XYZ file of C-alpha atoms in Angstrom:
577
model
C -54.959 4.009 -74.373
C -58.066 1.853 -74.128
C -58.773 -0.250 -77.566
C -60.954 -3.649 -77.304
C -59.820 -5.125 -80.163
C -57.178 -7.805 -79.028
C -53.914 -7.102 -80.400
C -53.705 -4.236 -81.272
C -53.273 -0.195 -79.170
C -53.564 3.204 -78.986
C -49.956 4.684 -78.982
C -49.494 4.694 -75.434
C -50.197 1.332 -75.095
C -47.853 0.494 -78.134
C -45.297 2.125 -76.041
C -46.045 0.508 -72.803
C -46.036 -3.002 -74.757
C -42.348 -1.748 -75.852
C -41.359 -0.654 -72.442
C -42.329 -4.401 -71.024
C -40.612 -6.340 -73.834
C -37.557 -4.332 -72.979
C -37.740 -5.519 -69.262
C -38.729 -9.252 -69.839
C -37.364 -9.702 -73.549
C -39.042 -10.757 -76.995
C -40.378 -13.808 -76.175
C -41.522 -13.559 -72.884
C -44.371 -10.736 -74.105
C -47.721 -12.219 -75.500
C -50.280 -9.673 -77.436
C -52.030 -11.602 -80.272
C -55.344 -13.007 -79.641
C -54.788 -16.347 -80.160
C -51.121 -16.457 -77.947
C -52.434 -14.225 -75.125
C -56.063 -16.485 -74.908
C -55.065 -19.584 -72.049
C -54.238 -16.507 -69.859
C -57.106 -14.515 -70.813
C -59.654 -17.244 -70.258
C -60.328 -18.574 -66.437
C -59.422 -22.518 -65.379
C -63.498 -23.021 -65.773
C -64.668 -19.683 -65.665
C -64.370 -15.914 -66.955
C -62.394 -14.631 -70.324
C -62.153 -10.984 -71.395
C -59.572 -8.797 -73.480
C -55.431 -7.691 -72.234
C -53.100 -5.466 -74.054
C -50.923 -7.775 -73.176
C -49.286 -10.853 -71.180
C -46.098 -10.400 -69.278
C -43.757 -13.246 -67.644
C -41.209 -11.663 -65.511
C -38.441 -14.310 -65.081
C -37.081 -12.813 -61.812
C -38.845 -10.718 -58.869
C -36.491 -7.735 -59.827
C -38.244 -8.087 -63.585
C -41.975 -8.113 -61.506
C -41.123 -5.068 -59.743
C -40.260 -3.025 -63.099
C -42.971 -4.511 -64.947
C -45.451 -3.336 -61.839
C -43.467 0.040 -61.980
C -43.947 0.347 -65.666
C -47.709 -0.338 -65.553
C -48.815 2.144 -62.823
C -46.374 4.954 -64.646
C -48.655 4.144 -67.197
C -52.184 3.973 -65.848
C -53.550 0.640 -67.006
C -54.915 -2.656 -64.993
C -53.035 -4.871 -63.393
C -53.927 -9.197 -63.227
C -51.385 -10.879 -61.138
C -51.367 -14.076 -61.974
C -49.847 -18.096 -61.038
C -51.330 -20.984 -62.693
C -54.881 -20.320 -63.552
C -56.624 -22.950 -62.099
C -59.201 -21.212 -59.597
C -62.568 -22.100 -60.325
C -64.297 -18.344 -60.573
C -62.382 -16.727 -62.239
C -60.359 -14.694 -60.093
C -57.067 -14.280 -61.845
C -58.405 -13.811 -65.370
C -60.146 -10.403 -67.178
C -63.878 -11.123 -66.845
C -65.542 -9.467 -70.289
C -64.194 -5.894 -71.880
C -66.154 -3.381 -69.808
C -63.233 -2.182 -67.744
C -61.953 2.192 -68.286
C -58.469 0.768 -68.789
C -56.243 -1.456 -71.117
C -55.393 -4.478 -69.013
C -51.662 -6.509 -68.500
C -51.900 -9.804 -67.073
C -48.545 -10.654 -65.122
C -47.987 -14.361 -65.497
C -45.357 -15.549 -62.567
C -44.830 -19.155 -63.407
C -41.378 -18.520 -64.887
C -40.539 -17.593 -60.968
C -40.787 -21.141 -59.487
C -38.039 -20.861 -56.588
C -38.997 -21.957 -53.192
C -36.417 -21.452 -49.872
C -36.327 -23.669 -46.603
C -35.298 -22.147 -43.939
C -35.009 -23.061 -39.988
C -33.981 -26.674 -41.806
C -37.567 -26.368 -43.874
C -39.599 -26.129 -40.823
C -40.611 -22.609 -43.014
C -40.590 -21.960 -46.259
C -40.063 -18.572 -48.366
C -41.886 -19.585 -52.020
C -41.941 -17.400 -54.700
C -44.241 -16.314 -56.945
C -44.626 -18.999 -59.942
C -43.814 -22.144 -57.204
C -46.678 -24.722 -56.846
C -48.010 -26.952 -54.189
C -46.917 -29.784 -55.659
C -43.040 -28.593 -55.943
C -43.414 -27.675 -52.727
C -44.964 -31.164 -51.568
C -42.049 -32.542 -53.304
C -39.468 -30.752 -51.663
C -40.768 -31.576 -48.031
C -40.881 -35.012 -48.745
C -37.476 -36.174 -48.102
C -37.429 -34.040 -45.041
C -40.486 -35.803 -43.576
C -42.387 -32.887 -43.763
C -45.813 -31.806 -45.587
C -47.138 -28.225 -46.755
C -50.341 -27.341 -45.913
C -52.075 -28.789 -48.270
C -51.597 -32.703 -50.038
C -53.698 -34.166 -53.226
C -56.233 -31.378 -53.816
C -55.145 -28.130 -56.137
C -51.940 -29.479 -56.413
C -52.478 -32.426 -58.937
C -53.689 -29.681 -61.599
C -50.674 -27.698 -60.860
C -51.749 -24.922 -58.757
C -50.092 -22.253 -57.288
C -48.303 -21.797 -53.623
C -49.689 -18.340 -54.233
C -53.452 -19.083 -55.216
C -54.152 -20.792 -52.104
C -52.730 -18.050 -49.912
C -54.184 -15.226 -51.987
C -57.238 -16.674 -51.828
C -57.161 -18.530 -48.379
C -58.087 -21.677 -49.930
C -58.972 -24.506 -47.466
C -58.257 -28.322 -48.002
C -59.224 -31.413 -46.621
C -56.840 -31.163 -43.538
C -58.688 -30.743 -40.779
C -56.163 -29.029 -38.200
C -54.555 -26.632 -40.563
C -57.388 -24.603 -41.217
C -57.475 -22.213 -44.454
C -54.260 -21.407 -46.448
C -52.637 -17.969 -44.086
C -49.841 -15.851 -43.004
C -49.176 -13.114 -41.959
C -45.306 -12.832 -43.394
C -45.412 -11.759 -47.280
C -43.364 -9.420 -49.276
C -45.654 -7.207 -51.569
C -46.075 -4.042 -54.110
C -49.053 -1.679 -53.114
C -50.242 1.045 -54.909
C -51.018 3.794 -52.522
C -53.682 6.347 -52.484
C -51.272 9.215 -54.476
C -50.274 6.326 -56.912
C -47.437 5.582 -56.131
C -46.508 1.906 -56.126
C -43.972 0.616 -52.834
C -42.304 -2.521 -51.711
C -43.902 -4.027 -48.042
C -41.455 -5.935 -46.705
C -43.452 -7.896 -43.959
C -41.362 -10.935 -44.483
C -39.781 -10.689 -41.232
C -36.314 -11.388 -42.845
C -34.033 -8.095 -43.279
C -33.024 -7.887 -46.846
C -31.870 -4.137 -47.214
C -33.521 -0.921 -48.269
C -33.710 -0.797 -51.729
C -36.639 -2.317 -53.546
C -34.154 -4.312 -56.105
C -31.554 -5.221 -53.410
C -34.724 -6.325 -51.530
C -36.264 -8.148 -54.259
C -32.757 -10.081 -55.249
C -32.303 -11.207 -51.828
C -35.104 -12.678 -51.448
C -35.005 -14.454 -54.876
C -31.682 -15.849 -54.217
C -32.610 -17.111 -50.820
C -29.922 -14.920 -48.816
C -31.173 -15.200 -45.540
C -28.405 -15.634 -42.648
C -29.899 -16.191 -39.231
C -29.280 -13.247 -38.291
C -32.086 -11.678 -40.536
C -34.868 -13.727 -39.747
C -37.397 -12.688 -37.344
C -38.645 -15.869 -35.782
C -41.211 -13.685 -33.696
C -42.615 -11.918 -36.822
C -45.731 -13.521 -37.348
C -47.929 -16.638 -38.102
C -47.198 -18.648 -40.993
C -50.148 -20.926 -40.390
C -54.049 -20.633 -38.775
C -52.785 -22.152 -35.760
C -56.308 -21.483 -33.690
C -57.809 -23.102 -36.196
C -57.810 -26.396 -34.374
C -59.123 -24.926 -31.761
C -61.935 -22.757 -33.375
C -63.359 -26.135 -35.237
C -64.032 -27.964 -32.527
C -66.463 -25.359 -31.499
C -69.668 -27.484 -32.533
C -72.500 -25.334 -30.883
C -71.378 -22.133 -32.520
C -73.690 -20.555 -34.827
C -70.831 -19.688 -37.541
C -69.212 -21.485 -39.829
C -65.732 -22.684 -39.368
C -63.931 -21.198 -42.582
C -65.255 -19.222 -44.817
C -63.626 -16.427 -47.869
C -65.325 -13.488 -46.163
C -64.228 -14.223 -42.621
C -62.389 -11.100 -41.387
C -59.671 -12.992 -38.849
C -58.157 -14.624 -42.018
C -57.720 -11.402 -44.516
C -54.095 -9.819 -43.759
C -52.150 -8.228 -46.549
C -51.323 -11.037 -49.108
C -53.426 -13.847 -47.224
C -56.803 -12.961 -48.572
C -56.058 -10.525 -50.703
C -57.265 -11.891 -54.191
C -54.887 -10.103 -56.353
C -55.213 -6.780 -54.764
C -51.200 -6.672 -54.156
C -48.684 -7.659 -56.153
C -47.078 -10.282 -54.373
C -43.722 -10.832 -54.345
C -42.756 -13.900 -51.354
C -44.631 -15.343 -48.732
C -43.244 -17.222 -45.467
C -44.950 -20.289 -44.417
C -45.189 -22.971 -42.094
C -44.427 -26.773 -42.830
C -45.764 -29.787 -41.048
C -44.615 -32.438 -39.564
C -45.996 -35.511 -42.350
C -48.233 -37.948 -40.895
C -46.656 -41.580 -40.445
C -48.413 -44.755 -40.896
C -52.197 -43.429 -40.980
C -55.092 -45.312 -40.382
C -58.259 -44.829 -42.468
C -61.879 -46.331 -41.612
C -64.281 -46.498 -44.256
C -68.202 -45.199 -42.519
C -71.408 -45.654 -43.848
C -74.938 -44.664 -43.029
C -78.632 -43.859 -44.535
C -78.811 -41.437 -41.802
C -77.563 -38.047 -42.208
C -77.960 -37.552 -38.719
C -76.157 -39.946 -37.385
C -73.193 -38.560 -39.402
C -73.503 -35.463 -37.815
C -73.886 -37.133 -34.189
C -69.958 -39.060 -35.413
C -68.800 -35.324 -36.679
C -70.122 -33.597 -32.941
C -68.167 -36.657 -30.701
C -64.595 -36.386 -32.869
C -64.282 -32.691 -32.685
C -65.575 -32.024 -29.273
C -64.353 -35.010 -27.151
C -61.223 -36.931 -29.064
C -58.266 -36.079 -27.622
C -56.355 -35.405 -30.737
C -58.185 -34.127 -33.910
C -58.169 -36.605 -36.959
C -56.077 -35.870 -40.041
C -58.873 -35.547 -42.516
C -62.479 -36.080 -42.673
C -64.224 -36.468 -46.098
C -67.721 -36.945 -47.127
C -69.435 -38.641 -50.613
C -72.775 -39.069 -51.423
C -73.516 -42.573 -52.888
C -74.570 -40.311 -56.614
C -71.074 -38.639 -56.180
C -69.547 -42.019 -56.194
C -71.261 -43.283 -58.662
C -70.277 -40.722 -61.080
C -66.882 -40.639 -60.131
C -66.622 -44.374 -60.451
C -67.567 -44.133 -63.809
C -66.423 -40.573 -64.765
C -63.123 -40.068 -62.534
C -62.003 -43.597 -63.136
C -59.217 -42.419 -65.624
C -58.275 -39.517 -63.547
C -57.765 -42.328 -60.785
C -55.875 -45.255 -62.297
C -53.472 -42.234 -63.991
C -52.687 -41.228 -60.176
C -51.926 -44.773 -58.760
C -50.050 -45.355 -62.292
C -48.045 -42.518 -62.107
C -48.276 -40.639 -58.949
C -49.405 -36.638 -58.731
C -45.609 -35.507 -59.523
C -46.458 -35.682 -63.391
C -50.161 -35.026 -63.180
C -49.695 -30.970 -63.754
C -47.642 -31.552 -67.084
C -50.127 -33.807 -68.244
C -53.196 -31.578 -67.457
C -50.554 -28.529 -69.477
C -50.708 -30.843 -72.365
C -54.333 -31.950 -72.401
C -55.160 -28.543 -71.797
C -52.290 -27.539 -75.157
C -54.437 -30.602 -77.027
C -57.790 -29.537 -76.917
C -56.597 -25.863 -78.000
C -55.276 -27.366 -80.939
C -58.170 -29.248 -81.996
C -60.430 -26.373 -81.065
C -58.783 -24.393 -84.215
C -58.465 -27.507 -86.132
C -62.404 -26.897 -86.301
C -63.301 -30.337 -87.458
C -62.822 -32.198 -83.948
C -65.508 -33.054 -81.801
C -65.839 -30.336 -79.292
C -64.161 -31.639 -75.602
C -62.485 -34.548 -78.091
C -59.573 -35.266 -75.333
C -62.236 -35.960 -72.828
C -64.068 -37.965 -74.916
C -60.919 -40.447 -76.059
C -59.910 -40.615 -71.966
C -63.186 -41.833 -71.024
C -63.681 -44.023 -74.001
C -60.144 -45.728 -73.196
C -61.120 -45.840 -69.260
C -64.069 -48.633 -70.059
C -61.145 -50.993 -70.894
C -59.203 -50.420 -67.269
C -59.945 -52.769 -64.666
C -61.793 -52.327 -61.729
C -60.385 -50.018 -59.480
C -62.810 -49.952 -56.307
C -61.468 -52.384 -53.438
C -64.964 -54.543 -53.117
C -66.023 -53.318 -49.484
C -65.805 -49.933 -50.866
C -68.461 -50.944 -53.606
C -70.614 -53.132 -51.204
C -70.700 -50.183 -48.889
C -71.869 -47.870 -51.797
C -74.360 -50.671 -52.177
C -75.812 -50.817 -48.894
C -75.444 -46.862 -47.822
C -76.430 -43.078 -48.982
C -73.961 -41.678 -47.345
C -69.384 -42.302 -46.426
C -67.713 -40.543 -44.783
C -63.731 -41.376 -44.928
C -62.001 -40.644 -41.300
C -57.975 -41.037 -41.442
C -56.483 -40.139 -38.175
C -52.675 -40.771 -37.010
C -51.138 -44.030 -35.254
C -51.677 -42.480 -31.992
C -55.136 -41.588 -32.467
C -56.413 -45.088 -34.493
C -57.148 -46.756 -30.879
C -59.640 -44.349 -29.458
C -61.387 -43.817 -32.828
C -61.369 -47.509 -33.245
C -63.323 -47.916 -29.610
C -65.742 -45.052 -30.389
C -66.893 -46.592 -34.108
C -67.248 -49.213 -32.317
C -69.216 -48.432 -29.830
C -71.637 -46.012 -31.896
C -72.459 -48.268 -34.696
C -73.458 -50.912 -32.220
C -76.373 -48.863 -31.226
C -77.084 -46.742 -34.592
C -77.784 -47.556 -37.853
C -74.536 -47.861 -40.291
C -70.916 -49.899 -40.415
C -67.449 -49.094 -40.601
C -64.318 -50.616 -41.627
C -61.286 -50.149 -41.044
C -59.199 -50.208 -44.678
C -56.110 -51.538 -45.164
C -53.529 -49.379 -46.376
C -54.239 -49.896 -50.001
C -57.898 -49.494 -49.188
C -57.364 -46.107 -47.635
C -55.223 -44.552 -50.205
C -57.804 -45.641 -52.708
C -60.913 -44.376 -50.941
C -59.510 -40.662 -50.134
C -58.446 -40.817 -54.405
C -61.828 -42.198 -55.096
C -62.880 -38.865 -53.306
C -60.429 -36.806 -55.496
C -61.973 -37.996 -58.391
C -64.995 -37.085 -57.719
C -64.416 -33.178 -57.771
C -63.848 -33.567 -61.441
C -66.227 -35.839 -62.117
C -69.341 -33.734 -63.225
C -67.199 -31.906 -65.246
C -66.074 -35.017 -67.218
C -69.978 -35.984 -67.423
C -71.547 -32.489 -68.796
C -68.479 -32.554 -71.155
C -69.347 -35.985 -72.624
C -73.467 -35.638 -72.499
C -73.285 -32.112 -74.308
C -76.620 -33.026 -75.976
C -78.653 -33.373 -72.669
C -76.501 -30.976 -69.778
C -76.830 -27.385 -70.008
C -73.665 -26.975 -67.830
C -72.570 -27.332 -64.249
C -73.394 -24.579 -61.122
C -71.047 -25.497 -58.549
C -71.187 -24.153 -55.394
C -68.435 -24.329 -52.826
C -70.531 -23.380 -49.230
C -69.786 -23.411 -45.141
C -72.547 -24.634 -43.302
C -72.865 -23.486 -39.553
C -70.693 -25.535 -36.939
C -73.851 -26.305 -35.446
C -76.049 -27.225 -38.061
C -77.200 -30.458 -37.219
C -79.722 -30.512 -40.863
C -76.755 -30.229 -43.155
C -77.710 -32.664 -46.138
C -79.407 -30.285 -48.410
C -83.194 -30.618 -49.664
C -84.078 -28.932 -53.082
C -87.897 -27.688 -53.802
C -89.307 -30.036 -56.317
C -89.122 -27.296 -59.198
C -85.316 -26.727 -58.704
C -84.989 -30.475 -58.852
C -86.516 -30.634 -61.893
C -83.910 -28.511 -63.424
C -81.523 -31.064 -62.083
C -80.104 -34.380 -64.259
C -77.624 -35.307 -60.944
C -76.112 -33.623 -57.958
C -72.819 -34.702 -56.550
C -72.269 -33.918 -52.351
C -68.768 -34.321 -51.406
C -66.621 -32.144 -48.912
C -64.646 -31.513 -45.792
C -67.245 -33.254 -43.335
C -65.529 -32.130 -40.194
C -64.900 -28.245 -41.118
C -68.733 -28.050 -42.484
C -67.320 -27.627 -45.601
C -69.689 -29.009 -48.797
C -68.951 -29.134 -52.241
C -72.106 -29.204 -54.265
C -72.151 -29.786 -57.695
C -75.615 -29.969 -60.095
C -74.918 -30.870 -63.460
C -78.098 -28.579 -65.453
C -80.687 -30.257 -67.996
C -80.460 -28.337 -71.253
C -82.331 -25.356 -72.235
C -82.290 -24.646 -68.474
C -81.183 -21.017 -67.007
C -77.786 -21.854 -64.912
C -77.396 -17.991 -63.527
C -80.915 -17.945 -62.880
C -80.969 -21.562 -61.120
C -77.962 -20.617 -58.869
C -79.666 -17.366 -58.252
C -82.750 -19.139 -56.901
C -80.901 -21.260 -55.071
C -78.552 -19.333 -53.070
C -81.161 -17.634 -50.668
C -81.975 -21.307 -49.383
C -78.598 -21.350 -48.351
C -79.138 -18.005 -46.829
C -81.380 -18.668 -44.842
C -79.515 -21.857 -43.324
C -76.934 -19.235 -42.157
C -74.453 -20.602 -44.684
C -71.735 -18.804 -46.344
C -70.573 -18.523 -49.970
C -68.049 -19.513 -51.195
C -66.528 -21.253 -48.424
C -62.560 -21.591 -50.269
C -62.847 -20.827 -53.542
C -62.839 -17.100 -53.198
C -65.415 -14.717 -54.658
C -63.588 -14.076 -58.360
C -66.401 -12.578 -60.751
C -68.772 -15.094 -59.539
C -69.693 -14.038 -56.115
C -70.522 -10.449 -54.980
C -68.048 -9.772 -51.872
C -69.836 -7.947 -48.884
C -69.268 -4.634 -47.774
C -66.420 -5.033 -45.119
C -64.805 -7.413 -47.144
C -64.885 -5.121 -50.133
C -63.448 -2.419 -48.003
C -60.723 -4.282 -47.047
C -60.159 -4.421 -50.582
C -60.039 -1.036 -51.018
C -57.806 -0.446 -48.174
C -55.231 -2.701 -49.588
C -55.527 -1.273 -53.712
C -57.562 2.249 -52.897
C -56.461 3.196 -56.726
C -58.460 0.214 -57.665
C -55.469 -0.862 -60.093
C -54.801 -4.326 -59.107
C -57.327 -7.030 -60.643
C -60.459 -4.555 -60.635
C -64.098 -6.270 -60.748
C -63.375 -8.765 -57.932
C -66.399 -10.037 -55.698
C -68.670 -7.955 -57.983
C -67.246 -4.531 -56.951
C -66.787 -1.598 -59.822
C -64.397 -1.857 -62.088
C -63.320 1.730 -62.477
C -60.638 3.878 -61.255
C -60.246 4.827 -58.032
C -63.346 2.923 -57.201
C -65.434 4.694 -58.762
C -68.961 3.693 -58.992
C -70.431 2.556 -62.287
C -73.599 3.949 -64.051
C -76.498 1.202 -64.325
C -78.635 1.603 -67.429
């Protein structure tokens, strides 16, 4: 069946490409090269052939597809929105034994409250920021708020990949409650229903149950599992141990879909909601020392009574850049709110495909007209902000609830009367503004290699998980690697140990090799790598983690190649040379 030219097949895949369109209809089956290409080619990384691309509309279409492509023997690529960063839910090059089908699930966009929305049961195309949506007028919050959702990712990305987030006592995106195809061992594909809600014996009767929401009390387990981390508030406050706090290979967090990085074909998952937040407080902290950062991170988690909301860091060159290079992505938000911002990111992301075959466009053109047009906004720093950017290396942004603002308020005050630094205390404007500024910035050295193309190579971004009790967490580069270096931007999830590092590349330097060279530094630190973004075809996965792999696809048919591992049949080791 296997043919590498796009497009086109060997009979049998001719026939399975027939077989699908039957199941989903005519226009909901992609196979030319230039239709099938946005689903081929990773959010920023990874692109590679598929026979074809399927969109089920309903979870009893998923399950037929899934049937359909196991009869048949080729690869399966489950797959939401697209927009993880190593390039986990795309093909990564054509040097796979098997045609590949990429199931797209965003036509399947249905989400369920139940026990009045403290849960939800999402399905398999629904994003965070539906889902953020839908809690709202409830008063409640999903796990995760302004982060993956503004570029409209998936419900299903975070759990499949147990992405983090900035909030500090929710821990990484888990649950234990999912319904799920696996192929087994013999080959044969069967529907897990681990929902903890009884929807029947068949796989269809399952399958349209749970799509239509038909869940009586009666059939919900409310003993069936976790739908959250919920020792994760707990297990960060442990500042002497010699781990990190979250992490993509830690064991405790990989359980059927949670973790499972496309290994399953996922059908539902059951989560918890929160409670939202009401009337916040924010304070605004600056320092030149990086230790005395890390003496403000060791009091909160291991003597406040109640943990903060969120706790995020910026380097004075990360807000610099984002000033200047997030400043569009910024005013859009307070213009227009994150509700819209997915549609517009579709259409940018439609734009610059168009002007890529138009051929005689400037290459990134829609990035260059938003950042020409963003020199004529205002300014859109509050002025303490910018004085404190002024006078310090390093912010850290600490919002914590009503109930908690008095005893955070006493202990600023009291530590920054004896140690170098300040602190405000923003006003509500102020604080929505600062944790946006910090937004911004995770796009921002994208925006700046994509408008210097003449003088940046590209960008290696590493996403790592520095010990709890690392007090020497501000990275120092040897001289040569800095060389190779026009700017690095630090930002991250200072309480969790979480760092985003970002190093936009001079040109005509090595980015593989420079990352290479760099990641046994972080070794030897006793960090770990990647911290939420999940290994994709970036990272190589190690051994236990690849094994849980293999115990949950040991046919090696679902989204083959991931963490590094072989991408042949049945695991199968591939020849070197």
């Amino acid at each position: 069946m296997l043919n590498k030219a796009q497009g086109t097949s060997s009979p049998a895949g001719a026939e399975l490409v027939a077989q699908l369109r039957d199941i989903v209809g005519h226009p909901h089956i992609l196979t030319e090269d230039g239709a099938t290409l946005p689903y081929r080619r990773g959010f920023r990384f990874g692109e590679g052939r598929a026979l074809a691309v399927v969109m089920p509309g309903s979870l009893v279409e998923q399950w037929r597809v899934l049937q359909a492509c196991v009869k048949a023997g080729v690869i399966v690529i489950m797959q939401a929105a697209n927009t993880g960063l190593t390039g986990g839910s795309t093909p990564d090059g054509n040097s796979y034994d098997r045609d590949i089908v990429i199931v797209h699930s965003m036509r399947m966009r249905k989400i369920h409250l139940i026990g009045g929305g403290k849960q939800v049961v999402c399905l398999p195309g629904a994003t965070l920021d539906q889902l953020e949506n839908m809690l709202k007028p409830i008063g409640r919050e999903p796990h995760s708020v302004i982060g993956s959702s503004c570029i409209g990712a998936s419900v299903f990305g975070g759990v499949s990949n147990n992405s983090g987030g900035a909030l500090v006592r929710r821990g990484p995106a888990y649950t234990d409650m999912a319904l799920f195809a696996q192929v087994s061992a013999t080959g044969e594909l069967q529907l897990v229903n681990h929902l903890g809600i009884e929807l029947g014996s068949d796989p269809e009767e399952i399958l349209r149950r749970a799509e239509q929401g038909e869940f009586p009390d009666s059939s919900i387990n409310w003993q069936a599992g976790r739908g959250h981390d919920d020792d994760y508030a707990t297990h960060v406050r442990d500042v002497d141990a010699d781990t990190p706090a979250r992490y993509n290979a830690d064991l405790r967090r990989l359980h059927e879909g949670a973790g499972c990085a496309g290994k399953l074909g996922l059908f539902a998952v059951r989560l918890d909601t929160f409670e939202a937040e009401k009337n916040p407080v924010v304070f605004y902290i600056g320092t030149n020392g990086t230790d005395v950062l890390e003496d403000v991170r060791r009091h909160i988690l291991s003597s406040f009574s109640e943990l903060p909301i969120a706790g995020e860091y910026l380097h004075r060159d990360a807000f610099n850049i984002a000033e200047k290079y997030g400043k569009d992505t910024f005013v859009i938000i307070r213009l227009i709110g994150t509700k819209r911002l997915p549609a517009l990111f579709a259409m940018k992301n439609a734009f610059d495909r168009l002007a890529g075959r138009l051929g005689f466009l400037p290459k990134h053109f829609s990035d260059r007209c938003m950042q020409l047009l963003s020199h004529f906004f205002p300014q859109h720093l509050p002025a303490r902000m910018r004085d404190f950017r002024d006078r310090f290396e390093h912010h850290l942004m600490l919002k914590v609830s009503a109930s908690g603002a008095q005893e955070a308020r006493e202990f600023l005050q009291s530590h920054f009367a004896t140690h170098e630094g300040d602190f405000f205390e923003c006003t509500p404007d102020e604080g929505s503004k600062a944790f946006l500024h910090r937004f911004a910035a995770a796009g921002a050295a994208i925006r700046y290699r994509d408008i210097h193309t003449d003088t940046t190579e590209n960008i290696v971004a590493l996403d790592v998980a520095l010990r709890r009790n690392d007090r020497n967490w501000f990275e120092v580069l040897p001289q040569d690697i800095e060389d190779e270096i026009i700017v690095k931007l630090y930002y991250g999830h200072f309480l969790c140990h979480v760092m985003h590092q970002d190093y936009v590349v001079r040109k005509g330097y090595d980015c593989m090799a420079l990352e290479h060279r760099m990641l046994p530094l972080l070794d030897r630190r006793g960090a770990r790598y990647p911290a939420e973004h999940n290994f994709g075809h970036l990272y190589s996965a190690p051994d236990d983690v690849l094994a849980h792999y293999r115990q949950l696809d040991p046919c090696n048919c679902f989204n083959p190649g991931i963490g590094q591992a072989t991408k042949r049949r049945n695991w199968v080791a591939e020849s070197v040379g």
